[in-house]
Coordinates of C-alpha atoms in Angstrom, one line a residue:
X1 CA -2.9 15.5 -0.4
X2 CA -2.9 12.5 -3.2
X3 CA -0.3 11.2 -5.0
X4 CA -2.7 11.2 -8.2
X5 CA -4.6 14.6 -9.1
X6 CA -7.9 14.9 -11.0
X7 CA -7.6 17.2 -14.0
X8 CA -10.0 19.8 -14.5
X9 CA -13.7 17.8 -15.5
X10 CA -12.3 14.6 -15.6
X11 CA -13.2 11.4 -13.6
X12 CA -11.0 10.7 -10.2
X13 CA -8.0 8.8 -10.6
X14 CA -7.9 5.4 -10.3
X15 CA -6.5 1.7 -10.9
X16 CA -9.1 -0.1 -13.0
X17 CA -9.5 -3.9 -11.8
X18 CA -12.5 -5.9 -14.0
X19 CA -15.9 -4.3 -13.5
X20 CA -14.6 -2.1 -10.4
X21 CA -12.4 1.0 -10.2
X22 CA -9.9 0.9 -7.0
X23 CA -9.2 4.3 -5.4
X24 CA -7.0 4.5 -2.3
X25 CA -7.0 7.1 0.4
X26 CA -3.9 9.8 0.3
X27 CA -3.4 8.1 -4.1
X28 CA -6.2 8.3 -5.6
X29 CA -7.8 11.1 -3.3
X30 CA -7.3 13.6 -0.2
X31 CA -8.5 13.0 3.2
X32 CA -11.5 14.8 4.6
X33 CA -11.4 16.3 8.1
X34 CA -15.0 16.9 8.2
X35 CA -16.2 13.6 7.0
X36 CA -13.6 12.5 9.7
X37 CA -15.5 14.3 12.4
X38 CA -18.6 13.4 11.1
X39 CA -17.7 9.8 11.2
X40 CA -16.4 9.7 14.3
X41 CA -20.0 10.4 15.5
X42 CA -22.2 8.9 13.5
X43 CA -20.5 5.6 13.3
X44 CA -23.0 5.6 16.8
X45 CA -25.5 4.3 14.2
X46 CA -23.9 1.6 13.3
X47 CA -23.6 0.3 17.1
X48 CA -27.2 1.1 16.4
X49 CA -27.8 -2.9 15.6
X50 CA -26.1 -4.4 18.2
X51 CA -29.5 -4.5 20.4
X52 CA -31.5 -6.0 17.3
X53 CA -28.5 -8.6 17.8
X54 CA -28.7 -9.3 20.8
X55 CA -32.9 -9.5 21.1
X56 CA -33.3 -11.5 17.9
X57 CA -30.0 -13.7 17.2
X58 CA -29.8 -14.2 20.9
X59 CA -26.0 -12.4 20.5
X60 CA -23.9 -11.8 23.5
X61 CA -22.8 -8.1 23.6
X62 CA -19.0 -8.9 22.6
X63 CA -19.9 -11.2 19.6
X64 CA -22.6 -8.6 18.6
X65 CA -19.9 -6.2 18.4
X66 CA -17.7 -7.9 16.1
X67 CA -20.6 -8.6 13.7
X68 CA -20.8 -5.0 13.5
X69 CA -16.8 -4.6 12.6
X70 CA -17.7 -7.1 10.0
X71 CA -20.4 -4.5 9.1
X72 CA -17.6 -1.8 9.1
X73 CA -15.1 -3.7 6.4
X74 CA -18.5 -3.8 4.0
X75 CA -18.9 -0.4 4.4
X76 CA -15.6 0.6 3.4
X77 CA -15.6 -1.5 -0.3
X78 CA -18.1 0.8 -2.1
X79 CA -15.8 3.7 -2.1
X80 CA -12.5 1.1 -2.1
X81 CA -14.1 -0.6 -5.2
X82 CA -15.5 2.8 -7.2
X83 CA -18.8 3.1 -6.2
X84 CA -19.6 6.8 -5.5
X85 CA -22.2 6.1 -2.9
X86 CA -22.4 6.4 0.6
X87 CA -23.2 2.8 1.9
X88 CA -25.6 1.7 4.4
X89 CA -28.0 -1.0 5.5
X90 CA -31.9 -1.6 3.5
X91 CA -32.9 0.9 6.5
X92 CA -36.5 1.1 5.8
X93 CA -37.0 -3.3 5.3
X94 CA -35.8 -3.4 8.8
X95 CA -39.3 -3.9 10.3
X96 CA -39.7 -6.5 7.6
X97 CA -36.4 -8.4 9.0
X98 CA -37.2 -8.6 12.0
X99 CA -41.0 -9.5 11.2
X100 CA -40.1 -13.0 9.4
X101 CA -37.1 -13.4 12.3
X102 CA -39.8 -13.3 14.8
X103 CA -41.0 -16.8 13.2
X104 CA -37.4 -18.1 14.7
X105 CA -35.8 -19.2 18.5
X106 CA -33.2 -16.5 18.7
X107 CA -29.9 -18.5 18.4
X108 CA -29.0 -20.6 15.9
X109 CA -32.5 -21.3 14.6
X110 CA -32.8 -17.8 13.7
X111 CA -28.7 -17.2 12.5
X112 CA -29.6 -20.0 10.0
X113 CA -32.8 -18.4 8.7
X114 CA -31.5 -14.9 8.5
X115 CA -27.8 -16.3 6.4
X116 CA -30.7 -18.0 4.5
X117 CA -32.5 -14.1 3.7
X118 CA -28.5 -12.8 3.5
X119 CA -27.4 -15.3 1.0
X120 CA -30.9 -14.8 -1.3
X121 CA -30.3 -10.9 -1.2
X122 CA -27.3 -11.7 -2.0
X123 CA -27.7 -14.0 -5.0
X124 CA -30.3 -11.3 -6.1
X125 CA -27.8 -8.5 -6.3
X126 CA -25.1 -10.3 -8.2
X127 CA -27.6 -11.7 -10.9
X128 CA -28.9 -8.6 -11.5
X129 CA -25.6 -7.2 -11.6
X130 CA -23.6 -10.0 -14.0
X131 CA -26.3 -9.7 -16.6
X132 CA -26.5 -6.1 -16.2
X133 CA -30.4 -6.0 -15.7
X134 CA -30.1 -3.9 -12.9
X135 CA -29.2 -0.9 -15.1
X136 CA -32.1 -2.2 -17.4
X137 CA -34.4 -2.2 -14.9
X138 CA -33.8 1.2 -13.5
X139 CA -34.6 2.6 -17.0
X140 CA -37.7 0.1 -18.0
X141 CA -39.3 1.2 -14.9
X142 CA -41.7 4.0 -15.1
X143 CA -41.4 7.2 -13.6
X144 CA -44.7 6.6 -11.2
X145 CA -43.2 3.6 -9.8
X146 CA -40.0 4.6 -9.3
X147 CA -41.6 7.3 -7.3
X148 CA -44.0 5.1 -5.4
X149 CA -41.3 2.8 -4.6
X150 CA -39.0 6.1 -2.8
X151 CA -42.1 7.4 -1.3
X152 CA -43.3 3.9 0.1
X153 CA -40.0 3.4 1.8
X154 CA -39.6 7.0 3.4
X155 CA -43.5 6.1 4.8
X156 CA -42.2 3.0 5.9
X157 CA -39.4 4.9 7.5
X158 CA -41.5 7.1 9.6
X159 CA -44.3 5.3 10.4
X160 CA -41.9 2.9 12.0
X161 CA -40.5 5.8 14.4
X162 CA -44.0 8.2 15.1
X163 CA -46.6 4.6 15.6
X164 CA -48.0 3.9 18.8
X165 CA -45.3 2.3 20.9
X166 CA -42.5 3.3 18.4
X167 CA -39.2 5.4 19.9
X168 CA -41.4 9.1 19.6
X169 CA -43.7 7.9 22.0
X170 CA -40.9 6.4 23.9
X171 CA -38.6 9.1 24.1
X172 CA -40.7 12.7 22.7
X173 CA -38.3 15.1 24.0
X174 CA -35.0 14.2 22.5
X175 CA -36.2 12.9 19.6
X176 CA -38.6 15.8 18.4
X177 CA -35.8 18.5 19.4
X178 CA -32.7 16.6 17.4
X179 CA -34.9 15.8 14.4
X180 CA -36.2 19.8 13.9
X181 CA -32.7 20.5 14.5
X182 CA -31.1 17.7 11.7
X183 CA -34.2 19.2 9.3
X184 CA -33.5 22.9 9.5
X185 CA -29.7 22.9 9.8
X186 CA -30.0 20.3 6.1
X187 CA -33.2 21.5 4.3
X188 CA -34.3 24.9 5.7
X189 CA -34.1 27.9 2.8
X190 CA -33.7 30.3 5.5
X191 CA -30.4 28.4 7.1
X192 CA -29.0 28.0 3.8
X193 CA -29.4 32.1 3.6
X194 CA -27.6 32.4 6.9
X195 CA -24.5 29.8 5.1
X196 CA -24.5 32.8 2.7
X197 CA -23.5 35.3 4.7
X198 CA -22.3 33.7 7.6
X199 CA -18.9 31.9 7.8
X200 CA -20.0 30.3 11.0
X201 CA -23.2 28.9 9.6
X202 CA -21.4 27.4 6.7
X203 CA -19.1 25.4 8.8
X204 CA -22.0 23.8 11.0
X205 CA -24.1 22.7 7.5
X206 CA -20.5 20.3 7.0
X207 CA -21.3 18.6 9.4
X208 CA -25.0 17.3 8.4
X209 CA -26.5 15.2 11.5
X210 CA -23.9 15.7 14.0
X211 CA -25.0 18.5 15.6
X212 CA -28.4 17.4 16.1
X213 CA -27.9 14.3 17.5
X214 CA -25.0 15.5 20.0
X215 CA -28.1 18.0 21.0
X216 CA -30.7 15.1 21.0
X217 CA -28.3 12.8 23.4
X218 CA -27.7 15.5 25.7
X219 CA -30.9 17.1 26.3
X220 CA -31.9 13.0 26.0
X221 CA -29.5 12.7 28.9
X222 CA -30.7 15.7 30.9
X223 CA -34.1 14.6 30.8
X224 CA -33.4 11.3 32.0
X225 CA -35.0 9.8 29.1
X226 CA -31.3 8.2 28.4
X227 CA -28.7 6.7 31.3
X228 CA -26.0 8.5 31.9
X229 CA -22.8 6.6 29.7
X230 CA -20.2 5.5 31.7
X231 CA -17.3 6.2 29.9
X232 CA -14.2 3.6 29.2
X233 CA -10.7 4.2 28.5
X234 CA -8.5 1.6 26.1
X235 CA -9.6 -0.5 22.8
X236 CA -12.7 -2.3 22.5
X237 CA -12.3 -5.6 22.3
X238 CA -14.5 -7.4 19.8
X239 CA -15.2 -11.1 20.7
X240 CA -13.9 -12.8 17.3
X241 CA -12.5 -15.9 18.8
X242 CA -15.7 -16.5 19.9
X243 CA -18.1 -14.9 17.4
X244 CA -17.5 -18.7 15.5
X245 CA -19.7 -20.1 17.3
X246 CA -23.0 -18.0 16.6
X247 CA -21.5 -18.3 12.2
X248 CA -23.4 -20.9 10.1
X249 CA -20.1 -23.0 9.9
X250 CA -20.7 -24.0 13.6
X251 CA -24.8 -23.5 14.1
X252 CA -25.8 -25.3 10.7
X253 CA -26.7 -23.9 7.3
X254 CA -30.3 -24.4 6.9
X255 CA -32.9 -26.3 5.0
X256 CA -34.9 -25.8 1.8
X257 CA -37.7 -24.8 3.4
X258 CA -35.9 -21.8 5.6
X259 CA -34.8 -20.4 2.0
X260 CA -38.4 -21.0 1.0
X261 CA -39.8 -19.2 3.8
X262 CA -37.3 -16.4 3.2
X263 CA -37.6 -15.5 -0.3
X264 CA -41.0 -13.1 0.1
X265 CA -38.4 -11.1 2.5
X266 CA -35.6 -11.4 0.2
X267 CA -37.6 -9.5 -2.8
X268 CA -39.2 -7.0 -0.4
X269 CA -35.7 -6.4 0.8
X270 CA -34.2 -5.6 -3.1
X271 CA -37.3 -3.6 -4.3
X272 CA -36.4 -1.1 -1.2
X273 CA -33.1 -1.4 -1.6
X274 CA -33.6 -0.7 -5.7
X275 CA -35.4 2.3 -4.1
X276 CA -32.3 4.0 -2.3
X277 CA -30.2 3.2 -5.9
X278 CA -32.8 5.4 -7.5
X279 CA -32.3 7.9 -5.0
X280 CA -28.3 7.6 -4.9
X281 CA -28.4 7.8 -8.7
X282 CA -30.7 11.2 -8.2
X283 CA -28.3 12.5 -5.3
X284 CA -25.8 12.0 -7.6
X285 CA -27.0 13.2 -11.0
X286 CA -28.2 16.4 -8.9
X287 CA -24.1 16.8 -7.6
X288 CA -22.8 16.2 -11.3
X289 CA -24.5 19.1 -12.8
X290 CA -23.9 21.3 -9.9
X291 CA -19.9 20.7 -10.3
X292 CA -17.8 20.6 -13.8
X293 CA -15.0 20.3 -12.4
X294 CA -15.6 15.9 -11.8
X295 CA -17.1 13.6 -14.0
X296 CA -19.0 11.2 -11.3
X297 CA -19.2 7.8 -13.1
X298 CA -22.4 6.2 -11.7
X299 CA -22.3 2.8 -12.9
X300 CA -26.1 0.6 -11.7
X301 CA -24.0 -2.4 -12.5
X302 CA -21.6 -1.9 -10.2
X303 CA -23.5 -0.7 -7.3
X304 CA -25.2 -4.7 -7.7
X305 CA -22.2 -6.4 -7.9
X306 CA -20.6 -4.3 -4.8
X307 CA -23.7 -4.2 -2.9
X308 CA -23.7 -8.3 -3.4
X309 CA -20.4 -8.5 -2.4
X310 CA -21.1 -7.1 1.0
X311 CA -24.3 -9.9 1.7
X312 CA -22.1 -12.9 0.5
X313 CA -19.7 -11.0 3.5
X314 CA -22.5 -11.1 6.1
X315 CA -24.3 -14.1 4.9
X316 CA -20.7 -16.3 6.0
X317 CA -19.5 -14.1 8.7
X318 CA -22.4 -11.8 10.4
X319 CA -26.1 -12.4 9.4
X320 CA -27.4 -8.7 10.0
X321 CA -30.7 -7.7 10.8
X322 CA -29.8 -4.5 8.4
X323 CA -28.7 -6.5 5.5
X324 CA -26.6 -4.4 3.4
X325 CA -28.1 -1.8 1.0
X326 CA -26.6 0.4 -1.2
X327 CA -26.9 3.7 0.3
X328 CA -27.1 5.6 3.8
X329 CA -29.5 8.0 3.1
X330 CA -29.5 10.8 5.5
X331 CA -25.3 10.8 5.2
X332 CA -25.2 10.6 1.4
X333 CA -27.3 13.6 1.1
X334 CA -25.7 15.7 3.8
X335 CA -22.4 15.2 1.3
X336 CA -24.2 15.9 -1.6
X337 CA -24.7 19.7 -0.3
X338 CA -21.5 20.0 1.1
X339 CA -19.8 18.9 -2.1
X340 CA -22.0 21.3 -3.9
X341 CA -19.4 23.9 -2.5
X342 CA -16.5 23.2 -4.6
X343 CA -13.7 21.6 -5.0
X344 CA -12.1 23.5 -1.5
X345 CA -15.4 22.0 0.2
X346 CA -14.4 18.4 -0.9
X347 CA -12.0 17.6 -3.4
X348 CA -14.1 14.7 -5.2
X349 CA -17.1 12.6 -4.1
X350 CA -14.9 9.5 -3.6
X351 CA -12.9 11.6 -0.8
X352 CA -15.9 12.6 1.3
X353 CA -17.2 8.6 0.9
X354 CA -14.2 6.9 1.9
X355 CA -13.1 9.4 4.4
X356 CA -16.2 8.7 6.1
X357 CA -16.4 4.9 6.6
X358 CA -12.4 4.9 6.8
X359 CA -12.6 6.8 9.9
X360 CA -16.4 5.3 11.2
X361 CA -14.5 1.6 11.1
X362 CA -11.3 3.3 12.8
X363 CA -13.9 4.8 15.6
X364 CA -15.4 1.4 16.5
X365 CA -11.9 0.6 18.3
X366 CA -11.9 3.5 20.6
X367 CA -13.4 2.7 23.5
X368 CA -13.9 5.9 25.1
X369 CA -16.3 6.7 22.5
X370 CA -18.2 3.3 22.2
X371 CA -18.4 3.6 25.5
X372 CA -19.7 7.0 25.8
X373 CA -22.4 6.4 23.0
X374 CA -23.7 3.0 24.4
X375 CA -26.5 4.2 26.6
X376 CA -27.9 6.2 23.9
X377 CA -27.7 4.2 20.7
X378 CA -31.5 4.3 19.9
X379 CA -31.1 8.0 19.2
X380 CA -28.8 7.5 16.0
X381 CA -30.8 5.2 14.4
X382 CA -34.6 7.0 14.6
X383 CA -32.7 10.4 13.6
X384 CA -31.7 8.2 10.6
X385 CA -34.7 7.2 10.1
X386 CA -36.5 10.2 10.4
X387 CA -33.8 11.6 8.1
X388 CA -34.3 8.8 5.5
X389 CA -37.9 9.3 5.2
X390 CA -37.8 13.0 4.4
X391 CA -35.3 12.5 2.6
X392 CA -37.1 9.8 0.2
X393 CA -40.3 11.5 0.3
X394 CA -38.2 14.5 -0.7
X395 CA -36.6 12.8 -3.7
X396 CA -40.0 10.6 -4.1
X397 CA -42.0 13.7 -5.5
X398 CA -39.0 14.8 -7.6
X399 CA -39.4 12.2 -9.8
X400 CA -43.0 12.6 -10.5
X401 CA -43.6 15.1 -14.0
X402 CA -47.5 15.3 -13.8
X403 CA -50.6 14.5 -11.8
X404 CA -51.3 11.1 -12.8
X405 CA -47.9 10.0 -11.9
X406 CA -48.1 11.8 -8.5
X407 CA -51.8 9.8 -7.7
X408 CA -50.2 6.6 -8.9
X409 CA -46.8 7.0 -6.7
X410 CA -49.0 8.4 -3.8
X411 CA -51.1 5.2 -4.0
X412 CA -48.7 2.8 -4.5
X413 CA -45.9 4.2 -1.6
X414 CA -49.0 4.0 0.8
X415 CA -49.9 0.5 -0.1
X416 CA -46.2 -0.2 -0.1
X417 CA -45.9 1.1 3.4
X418 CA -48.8 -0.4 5.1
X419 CA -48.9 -3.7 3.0
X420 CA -45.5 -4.4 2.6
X421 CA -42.8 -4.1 -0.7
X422 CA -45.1 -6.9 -2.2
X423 CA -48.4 -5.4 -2.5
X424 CA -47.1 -2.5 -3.2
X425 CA -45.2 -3.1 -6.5
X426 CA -48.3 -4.9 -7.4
X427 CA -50.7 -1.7 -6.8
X428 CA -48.5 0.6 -8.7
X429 CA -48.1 -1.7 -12.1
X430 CA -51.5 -2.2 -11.6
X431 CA -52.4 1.5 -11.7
X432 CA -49.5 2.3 -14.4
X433 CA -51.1 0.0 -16.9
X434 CA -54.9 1.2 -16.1
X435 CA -54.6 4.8 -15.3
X436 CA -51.0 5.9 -17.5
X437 CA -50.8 3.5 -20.2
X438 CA -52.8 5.3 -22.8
X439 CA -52.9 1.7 -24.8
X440 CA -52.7 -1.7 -22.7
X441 CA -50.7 -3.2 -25.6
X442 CA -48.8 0.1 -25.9
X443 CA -45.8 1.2 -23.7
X444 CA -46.9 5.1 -24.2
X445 CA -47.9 7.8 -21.0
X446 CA -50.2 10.4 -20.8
X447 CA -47.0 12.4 -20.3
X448 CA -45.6 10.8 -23.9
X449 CA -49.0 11.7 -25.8
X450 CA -48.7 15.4 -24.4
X451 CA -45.1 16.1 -25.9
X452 CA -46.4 14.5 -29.0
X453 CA -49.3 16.8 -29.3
X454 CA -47.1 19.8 -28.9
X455 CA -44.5 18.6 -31.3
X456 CA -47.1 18.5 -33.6
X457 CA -49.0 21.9 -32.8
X458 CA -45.5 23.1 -33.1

């Protein structure tokens, strides 16, 4: 229960502050028991990072572990400040990260260059956001882009996964088995027949990735292709005291030239992150329509200025190798569907968002699970990014009204994939202007001319 209730088709309660909207857990909305329970397993991704950490910013285990419940208070804010989306990291740009952090001495050589990638992402987000061009540039942008940027990144996404030497090849058995089983129990037709007519079925599909990776660790397990956890009883105990000496206040903020060197990541970084907006903005126009009972407010702006917050928050206090993006892809869409169910299912978007961080930040102090999850903490993150690349091919072709948009998307997400964010946004506005631009001085499509014609036969 909440101490405010929604009326009928109106927006969720809230206290307005500035540009954000503040809504509390148990005022503003009702806790979730099965984001809970989902969170309280799939917060395993976000110990996910810690061996990126520890490889690349030369991170003991303790200190990595506190950078990731630094991660955990940034996850929270989106819902806290009234952003509808399910947070994550820039999942795809990952490979990208950890590409211009190979350049770097793990330790402080690489902490400095990677607050210097933090802070530009940063600076990005909140310019975009303050001058409101980030709602500008979601509309300027054409279709075929838009779609070449979502399909790029869910390439990106899998190829990073299924390459030679990637975690498939690594670890075929688990991997294979929990990903068919996260696909069918999410997307199949035929499951969401069984949720029709059977109760049981229904309940499972809350629960989105959660059973497939609790499959995919054991059988992981049982195959020996994972240790077996040794489990721990108590609180963890993140190594704060000590997590000062590995910020920039004690290694050294760096140089021009580190910020230099950083930039061509920093963009790559934004244009996939602009990509998952695009696709939280589609998840979430798709849940509007399906419910009139809430009026989800999806304000661009606002997702910048929160989503900048977050990287000023690591930048100072735990460079991450994940950055912070706007959305979690896999999770956001597993609410969407649930939330399709009604207002019984979940009471308002907000609730299913901030139940789930809430209780993923609340998990990361429970030893018994962190310690039960440690061994197999690879799993989480290729199911999520399996998950994320479906997902965004998924949402990709959506976009896309005719053919010449589908051959410009399909070019340009390839390009993007294999060539990096760069290249990529270069191909497609290359191919927009010679191939869908009916006039190069003109801003009209082939799709523009079509709807024309038949205004006119009409």
């Amino acid at each position: 229960m909440q101490v405010y209730k929604r009326a009928h088709g109106a927006e969720q309660p809230h206290w307005p502050c500035g540009p954000f909207k503040i809504r509390l857990p148990f005022i503003h909305y009702r806790w979730e028991a099965a984001e809970m329970l989902q969170a309280l397993i799939m917060f395993v991704v976000s110990l996910g990072m810690i061996p990126l950490l520890q490889t690349y910013l030369g991170l003991p285990y303790e200190v990595a572990l506190a950078y990731v419940v630094v991660c955990g208070v940034g996850f929270m804010l989106p819902a806290l400040l009234g952003v509808p989306f399910v947070p994550g990291w820039i999942t795809p740009g990952i490979p990208v990260v950890l590409l211009f952090l190979g350049n770097f001495e793990p330790g402080p050589e690489a902490i400095q260059a990677l607050f210097a990638l933090q802070f530009l992402v940063f600076l990005i987000f909140l310019f975009l956001g303050i001058t409101r061009l980030g709602t500008v540039l979601v509309r300027l942008i054409p279709n075929s882009m838009k779609g070449g940027i979502i399909i790029g990144a869910g390439i990106a996404a899998l190829i990073g996964e299924i390459d030679a030497g990637g975690r498939l090849a690594n670890t075929p058995v688990s991997l294979v088995l929990g990903s068919l089983i996260c696909l069918y129990l999410m997307f199949s037709v035929s499951f969401q027949g069984l949720t029709q007519r059977f109760p049981l079925a229904r309940k499972v599909v809350n629960y989105g990735m959660v059973p497939g990776i609790l499959i995919a660790i054991f059988v992981g397990i049982a195959t020996g292709e994972y240790a077996m956890p040794d489990i721990k009883f108590g609180i963890t105990a993140p190594a704060f005291g000590e997590m000062w000496n590995y910020l920039p206040f004690k290694v050294g903020f760096p140089d021009a030239q580190v910020f230099m060197l950083a930039v061509p990541t920093a963009v790559i970084a934004y244009v996939i992150a602009f990509g998952d907006i695009i696709v939280g903005q589609s998840l979430m126009q798709r849940a509007d329509e399906l419910r009139t009972d809430e009026v989800i407010e999806n304000n661009i702006d606002r997702v910048h200025l929160v989503t900048a917050i977050r990287n000023a928050l690591h930048a100072f206090f735990a460079p991450y190798p994940g950055l912070a993006g706007p959305l979690w892809t896999a999770v956001a869409a597993t609410m969407a569907e649930r939330y399709k169910y009604g207002r019984q299912a979940m009471d308002s978007i907000y609730s299913g968002a901030g139940t789930f961080w809430i209780s993923g930040f609340l998990a990361l102090f429970i030893l018994p699970l962190v310690s039960f999850f440690q061994p197999v903490l690879p799993i989480a993150l290729s199911l999520t990014l399996i998950l994320t690349g479906y997902i965004c091919l998924m949402v990709g072709f959506e976009q896309l009204q005719n053919n010449t948009e589908r051959g410009i998307a399909g070019t340009m997400g390839v390009v993007l994939a294999v060539y990096g964010a760069g290249w990529g946004l270069a191909a497609g506005a290359v191919l927009y202007i010679l191939v869908e631009r009916t006039h190069l001085l003109k801003f009209r499509s082939v799709s523009d001319v079509k709807t024309t014609s038949q205004e006119s036969a009409q």
